[in-house]
PDB file of C-alpha atoms and ligand atoms in Angstrom:
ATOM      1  CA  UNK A   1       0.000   0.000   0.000  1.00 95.00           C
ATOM      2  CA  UNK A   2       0.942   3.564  -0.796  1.00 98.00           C
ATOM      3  CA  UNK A   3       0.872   6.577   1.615  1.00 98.00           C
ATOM      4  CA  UNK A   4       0.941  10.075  -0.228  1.00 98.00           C
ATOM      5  CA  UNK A   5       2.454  12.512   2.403  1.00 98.00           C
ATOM      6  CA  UNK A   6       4.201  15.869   2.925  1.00 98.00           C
ATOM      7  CA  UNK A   7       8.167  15.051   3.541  1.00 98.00           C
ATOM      8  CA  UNK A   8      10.299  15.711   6.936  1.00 98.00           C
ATOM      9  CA  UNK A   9      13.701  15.746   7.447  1.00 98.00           C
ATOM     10  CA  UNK A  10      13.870  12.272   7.879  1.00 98.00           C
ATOM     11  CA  UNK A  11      12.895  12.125   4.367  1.00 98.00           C
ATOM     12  CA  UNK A  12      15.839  14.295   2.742  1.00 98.00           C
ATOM     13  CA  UNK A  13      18.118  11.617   2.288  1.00 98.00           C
ATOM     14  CA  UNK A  14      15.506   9.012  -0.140  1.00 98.00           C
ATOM     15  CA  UNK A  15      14.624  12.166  -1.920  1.00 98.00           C
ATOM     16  CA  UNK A  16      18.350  12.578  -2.723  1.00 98.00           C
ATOM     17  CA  UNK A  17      18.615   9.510  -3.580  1.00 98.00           C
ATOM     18  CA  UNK A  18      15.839   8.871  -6.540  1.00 98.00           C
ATOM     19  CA  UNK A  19      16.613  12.197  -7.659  1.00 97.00           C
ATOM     20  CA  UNK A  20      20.040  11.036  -7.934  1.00 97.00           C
ATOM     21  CA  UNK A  21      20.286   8.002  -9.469  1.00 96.00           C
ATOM     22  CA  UNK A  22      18.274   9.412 -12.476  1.00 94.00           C
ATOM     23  CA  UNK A  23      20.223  12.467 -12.440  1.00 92.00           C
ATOM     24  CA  UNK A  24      23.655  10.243 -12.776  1.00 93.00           C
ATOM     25  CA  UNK A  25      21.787   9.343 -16.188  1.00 91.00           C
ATOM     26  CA  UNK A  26      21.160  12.434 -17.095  1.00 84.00           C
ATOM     27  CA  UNK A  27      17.523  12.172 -16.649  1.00 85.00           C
ATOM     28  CA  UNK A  28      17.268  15.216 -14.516  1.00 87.00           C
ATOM     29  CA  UNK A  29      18.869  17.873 -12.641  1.00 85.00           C
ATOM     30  CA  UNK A  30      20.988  16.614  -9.367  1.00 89.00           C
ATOM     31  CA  UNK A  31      18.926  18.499  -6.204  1.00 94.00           C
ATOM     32  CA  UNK A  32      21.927  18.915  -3.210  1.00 96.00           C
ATOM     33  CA  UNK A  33      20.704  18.658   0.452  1.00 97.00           C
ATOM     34  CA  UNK A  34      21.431  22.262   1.014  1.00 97.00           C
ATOM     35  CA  UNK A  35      18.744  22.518  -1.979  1.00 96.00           C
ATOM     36  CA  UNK A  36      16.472  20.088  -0.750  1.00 98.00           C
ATOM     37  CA  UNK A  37      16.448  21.566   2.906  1.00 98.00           C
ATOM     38  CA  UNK A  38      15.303  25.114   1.742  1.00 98.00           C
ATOM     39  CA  UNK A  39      12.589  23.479  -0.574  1.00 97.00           C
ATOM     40  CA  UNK A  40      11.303  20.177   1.290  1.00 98.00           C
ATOM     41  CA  UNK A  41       7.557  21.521   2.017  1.00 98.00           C
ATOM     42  CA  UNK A  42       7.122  21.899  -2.117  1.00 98.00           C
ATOM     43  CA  UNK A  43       7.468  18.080  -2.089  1.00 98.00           C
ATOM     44  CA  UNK A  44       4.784  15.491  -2.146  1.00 98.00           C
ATOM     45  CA  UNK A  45       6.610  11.947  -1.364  1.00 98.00           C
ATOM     46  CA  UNK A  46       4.936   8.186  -1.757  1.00 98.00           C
ATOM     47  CA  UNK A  47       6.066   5.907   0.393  1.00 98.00           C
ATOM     48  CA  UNK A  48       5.606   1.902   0.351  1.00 98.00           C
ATOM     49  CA  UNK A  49       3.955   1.194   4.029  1.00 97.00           C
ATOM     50  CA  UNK A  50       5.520  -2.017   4.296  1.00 97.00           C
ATOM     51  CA  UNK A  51       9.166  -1.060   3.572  1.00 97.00           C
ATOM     52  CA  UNK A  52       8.151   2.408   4.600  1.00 97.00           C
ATOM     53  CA  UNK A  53      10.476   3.126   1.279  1.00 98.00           C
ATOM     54  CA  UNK A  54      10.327   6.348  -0.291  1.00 98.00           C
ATOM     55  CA  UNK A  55       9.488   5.430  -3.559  1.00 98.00           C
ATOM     56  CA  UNK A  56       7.894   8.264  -5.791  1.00 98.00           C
ATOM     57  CA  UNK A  57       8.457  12.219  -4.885  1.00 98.00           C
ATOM     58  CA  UNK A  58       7.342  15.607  -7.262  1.00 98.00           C
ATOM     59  CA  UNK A  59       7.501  19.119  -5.962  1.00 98.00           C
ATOM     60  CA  UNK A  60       5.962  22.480  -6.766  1.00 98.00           C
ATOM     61  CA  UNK A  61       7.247  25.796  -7.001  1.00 96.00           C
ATOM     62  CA  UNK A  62       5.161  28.818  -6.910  1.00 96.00           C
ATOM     63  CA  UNK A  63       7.055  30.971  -9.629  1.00 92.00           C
ATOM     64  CA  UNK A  64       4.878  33.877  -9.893  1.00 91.00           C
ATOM     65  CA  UNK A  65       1.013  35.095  -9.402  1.00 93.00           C
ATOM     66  CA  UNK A  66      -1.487  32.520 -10.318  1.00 94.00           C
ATOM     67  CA  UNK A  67       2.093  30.248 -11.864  1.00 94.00           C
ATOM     68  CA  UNK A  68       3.579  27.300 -10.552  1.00 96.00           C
ATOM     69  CA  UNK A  69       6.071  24.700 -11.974  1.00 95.00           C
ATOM     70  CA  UNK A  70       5.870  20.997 -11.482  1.00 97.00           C
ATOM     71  CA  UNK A  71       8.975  19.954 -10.982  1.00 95.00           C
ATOM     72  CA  UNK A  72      11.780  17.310  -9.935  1.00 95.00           C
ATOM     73  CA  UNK A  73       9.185  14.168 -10.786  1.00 97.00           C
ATOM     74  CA  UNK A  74      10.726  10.943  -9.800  1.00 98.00           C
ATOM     75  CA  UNK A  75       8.949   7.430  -9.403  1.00 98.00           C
ATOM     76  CA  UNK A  76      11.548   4.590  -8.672  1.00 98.00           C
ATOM     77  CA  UNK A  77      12.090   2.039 -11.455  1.00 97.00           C
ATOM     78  CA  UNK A  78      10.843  -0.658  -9.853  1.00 97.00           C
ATOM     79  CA  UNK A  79       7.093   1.076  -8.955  1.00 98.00           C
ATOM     80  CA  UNK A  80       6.921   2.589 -12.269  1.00 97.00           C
ATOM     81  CA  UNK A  81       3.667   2.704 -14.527  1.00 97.00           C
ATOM     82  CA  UNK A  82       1.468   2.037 -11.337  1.00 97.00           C
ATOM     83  CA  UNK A  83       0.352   5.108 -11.455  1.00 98.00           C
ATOM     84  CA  UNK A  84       2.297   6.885  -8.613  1.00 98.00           C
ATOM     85  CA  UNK A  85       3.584   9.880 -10.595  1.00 98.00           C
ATOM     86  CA  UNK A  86      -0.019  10.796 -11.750  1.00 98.00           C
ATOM     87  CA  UNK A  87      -0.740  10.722  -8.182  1.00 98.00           C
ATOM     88  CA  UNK A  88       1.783  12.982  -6.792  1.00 98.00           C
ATOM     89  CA  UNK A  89       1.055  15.490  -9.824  1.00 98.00           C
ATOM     90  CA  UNK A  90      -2.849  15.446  -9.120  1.00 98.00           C
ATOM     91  CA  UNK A  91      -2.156  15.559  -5.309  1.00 98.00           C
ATOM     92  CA  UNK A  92       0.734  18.809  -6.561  1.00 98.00           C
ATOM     93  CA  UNK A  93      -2.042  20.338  -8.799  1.00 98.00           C
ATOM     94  CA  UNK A  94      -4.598  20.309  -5.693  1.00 98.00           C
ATOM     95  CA  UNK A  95      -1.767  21.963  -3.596  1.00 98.00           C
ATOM     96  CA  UNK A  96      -1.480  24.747  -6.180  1.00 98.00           C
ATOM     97  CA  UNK A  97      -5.214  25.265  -6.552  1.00 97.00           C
ATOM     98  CA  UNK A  98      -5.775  25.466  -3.559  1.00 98.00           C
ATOM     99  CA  UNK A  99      -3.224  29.051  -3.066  1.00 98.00           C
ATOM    100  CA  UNK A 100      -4.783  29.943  -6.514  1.00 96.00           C
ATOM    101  CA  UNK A 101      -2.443  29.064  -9.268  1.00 96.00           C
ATOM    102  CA  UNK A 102      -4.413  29.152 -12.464  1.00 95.00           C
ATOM    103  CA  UNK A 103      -1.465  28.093 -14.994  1.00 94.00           C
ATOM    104  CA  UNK A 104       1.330  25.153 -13.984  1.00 96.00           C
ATOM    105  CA  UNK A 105       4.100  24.141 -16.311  1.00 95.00           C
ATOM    106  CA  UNK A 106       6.637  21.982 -16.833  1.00 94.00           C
ATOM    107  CA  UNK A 107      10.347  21.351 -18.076  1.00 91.00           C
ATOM    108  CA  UNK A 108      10.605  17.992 -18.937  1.00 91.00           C
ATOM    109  CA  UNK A 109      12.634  14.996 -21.292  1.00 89.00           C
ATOM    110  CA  UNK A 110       9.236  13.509 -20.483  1.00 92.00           C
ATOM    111  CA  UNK A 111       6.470  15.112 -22.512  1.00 95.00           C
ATOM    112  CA  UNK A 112       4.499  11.768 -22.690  1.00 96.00           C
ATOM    113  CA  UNK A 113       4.096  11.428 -18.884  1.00 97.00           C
ATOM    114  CA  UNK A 114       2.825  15.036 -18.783  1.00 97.00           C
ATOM    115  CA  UNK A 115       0.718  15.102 -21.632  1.00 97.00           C
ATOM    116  CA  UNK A 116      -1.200  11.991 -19.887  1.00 96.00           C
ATOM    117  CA  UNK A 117      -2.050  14.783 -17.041  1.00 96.00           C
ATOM    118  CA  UNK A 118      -3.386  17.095 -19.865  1.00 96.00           C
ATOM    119  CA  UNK A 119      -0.361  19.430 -20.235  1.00 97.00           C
ATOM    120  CA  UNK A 120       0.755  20.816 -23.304  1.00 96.00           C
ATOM    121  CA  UNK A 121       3.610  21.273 -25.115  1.00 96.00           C
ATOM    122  CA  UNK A 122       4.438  25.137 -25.365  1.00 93.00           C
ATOM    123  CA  UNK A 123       7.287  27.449 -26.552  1.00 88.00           C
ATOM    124  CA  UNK A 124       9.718  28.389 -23.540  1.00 83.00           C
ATOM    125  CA  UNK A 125       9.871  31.493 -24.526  1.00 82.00           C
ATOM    126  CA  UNK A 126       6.237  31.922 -23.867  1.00 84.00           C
ATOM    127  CA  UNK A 127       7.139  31.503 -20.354  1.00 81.00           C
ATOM    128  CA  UNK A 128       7.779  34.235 -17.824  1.00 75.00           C
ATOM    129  CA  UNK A 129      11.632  35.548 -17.772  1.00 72.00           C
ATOM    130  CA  UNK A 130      11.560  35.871 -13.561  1.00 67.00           C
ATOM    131  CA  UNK A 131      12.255  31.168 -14.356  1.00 72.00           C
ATOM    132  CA  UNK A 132      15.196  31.851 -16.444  1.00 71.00           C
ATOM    133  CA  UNK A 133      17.029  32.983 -13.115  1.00 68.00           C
ATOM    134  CA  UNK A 134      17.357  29.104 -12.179  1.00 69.00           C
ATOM    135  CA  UNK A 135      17.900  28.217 -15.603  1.00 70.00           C
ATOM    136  CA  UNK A 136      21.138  30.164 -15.372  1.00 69.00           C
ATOM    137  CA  UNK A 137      21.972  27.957 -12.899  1.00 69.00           C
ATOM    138  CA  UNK A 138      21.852  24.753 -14.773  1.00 70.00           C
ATOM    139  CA  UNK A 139      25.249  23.204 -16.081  1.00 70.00           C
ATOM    140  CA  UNK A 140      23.039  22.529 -19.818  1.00 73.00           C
ATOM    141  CA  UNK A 141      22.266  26.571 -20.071  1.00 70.00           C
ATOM    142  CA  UNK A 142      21.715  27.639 -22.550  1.00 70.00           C
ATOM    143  CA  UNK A 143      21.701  24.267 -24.484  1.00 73.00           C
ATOM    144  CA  UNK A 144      18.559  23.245 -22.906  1.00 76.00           C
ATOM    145  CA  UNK A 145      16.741  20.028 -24.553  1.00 78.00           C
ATOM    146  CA  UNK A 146      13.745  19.960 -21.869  1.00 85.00           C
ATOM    147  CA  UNK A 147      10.581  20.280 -23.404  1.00 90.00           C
ATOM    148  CA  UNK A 148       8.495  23.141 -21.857  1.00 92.00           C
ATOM    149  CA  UNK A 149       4.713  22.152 -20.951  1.00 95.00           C
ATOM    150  CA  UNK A 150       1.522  23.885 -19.559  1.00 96.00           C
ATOM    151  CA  UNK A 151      -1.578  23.310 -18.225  1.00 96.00           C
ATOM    152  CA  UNK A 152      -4.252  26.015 -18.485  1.00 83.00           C
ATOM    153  CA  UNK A 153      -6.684  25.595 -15.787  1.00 71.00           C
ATOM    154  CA  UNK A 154     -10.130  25.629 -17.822  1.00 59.00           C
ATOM    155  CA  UNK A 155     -12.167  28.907 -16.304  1.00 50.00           C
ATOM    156  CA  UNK A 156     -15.191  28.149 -14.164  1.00 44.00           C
TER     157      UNK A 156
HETATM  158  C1  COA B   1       8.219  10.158 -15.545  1.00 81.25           C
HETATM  159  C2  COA B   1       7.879   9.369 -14.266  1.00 81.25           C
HETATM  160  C3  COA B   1       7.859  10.339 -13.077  1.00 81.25           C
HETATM  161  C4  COA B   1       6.498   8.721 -14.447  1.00 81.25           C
HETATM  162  O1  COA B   1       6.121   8.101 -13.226  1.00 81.25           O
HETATM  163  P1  COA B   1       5.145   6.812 -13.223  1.00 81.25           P
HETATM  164  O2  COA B   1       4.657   6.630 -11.836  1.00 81.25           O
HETATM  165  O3  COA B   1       5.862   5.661 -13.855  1.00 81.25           O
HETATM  166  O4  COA B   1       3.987   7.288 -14.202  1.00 81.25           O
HETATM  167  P2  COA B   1       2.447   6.866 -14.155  1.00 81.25           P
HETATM  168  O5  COA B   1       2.345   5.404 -13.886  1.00 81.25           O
HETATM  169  O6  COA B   1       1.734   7.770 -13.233  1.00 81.25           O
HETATM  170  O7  COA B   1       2.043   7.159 -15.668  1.00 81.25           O
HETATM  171  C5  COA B   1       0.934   7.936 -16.022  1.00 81.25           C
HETATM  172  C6  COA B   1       0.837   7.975 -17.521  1.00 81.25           C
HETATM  173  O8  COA B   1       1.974   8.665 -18.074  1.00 81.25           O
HETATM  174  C7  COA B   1       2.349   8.057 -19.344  1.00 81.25           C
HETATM  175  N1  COA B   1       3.676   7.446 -19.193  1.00 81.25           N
HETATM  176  C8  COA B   1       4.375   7.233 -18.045  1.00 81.25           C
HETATM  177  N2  COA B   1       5.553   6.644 -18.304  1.00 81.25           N
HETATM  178  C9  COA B   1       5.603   6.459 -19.654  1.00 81.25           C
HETATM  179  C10 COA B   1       6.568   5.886 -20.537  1.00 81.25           C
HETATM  180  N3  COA B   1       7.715   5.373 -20.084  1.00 81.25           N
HETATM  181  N4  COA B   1       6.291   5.883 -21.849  1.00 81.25           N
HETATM  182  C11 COA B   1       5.129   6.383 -22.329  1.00 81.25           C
HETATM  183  N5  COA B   1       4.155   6.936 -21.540  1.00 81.25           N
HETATM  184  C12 COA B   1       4.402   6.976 -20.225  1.00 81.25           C
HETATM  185  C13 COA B   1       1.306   6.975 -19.605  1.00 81.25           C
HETATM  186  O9  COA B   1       0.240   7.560 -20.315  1.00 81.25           O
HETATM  187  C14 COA B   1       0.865   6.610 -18.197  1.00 81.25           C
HETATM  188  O10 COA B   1      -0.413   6.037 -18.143  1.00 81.25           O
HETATM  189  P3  COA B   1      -0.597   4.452 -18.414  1.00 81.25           P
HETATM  190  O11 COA B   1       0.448   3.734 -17.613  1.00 81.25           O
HETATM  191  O12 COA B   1      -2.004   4.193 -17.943  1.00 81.25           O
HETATM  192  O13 COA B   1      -0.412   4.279 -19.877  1.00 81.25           O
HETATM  193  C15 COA B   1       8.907   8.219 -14.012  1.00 81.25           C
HETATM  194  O14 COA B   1       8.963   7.390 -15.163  1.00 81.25           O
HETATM  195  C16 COA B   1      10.303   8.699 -13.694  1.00 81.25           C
HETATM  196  O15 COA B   1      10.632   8.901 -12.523  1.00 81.25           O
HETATM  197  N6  COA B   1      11.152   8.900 -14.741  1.00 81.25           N
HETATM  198  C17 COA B   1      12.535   9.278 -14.545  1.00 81.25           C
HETATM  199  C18 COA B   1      12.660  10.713 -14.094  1.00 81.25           C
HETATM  200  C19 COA B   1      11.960  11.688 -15.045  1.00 81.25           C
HETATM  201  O16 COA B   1      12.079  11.576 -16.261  1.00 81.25           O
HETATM  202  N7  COA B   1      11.195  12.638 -14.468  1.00 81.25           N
HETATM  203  C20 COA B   1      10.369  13.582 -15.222  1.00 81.25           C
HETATM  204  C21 COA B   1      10.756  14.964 -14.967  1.00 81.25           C
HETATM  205  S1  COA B   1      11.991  15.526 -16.128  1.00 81.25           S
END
């Protein structure tokens, strides 16, 4: 059974961990502890009950009003396809409605997944400027090859 739950501390460490071992394939960005201290309440984790393994975690980052960014998706190889990253996304969307984001996007090398969830592919330069402050950041910038992604939410 899976338990969807806010991260503590205790947490920081399996986070780093399935972040990482994609991240030594290239697969995403590496996320240091000093990182993941500052940022651990964006994250939604899953954890197996019975190993009480951390085994799926997403975050999101309010980037400016009404916008937020899915980010740093990870599901562990062996759970994959069950569903779990859908989860953590719906339970991330919720999160963000719930402060009043009305757009969310994505930078991803996995449009598929996202366009599942009903994002879209869109240009990055249709993006606000205030994200390219953490792009500068990245060891790929400028070369980046992520695909950028949005979900409008529909008006009601
Ligand atoms: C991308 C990732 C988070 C997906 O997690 P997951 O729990 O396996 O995904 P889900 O089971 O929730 O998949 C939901 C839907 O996404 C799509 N999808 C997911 N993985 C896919 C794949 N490998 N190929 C094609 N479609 C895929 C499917 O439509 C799937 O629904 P279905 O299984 O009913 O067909 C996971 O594969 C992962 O951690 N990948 C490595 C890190 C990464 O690329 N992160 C993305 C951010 S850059």
């Amino acid at each position: 059974m899976l338990l969807y739950r806010k991260p503590t501390f205790n947490d920081v460490d399996e986070i780093y961990n399935l972040i990482d071992g994609y991240a030594a394939k290239g697969i995403m960005l590496p996320k240091p502890h000093s990182v993941l201290y500052e940022i651990l309440r964006e994250f939604i984790v899953a954890e197996d009950v019975e190993s009480k393994k951390i085994v799926g975690v997403g975050a999101l980052h309010l980037t400016w009003n009404e916008l937020a960014e899915i980010r740093s998706m990870a599901v562990h190889e062996d759970y994959s396809r069950q569903g779990i990253g859908k989860t953590i996304v719906e339970k991330l969307l919720a999160e963000g409605r719930a402060v009043g984001v009305k757009e969310f996007f994505t930078l991803t090398y996995r449009p598929d997944f996202f366009q599942s969830l009903g994002f879209e592919e869109t240009t990055k330069e249709s993006l606000p400027h205030k994200i390219w402050k953490e792009c500068i950041e990245c060891p790929k910038f400028p070369n980046c090859d992520e695909v950028a992604m949005i979900l409008d939410e529909p008006l009601h």
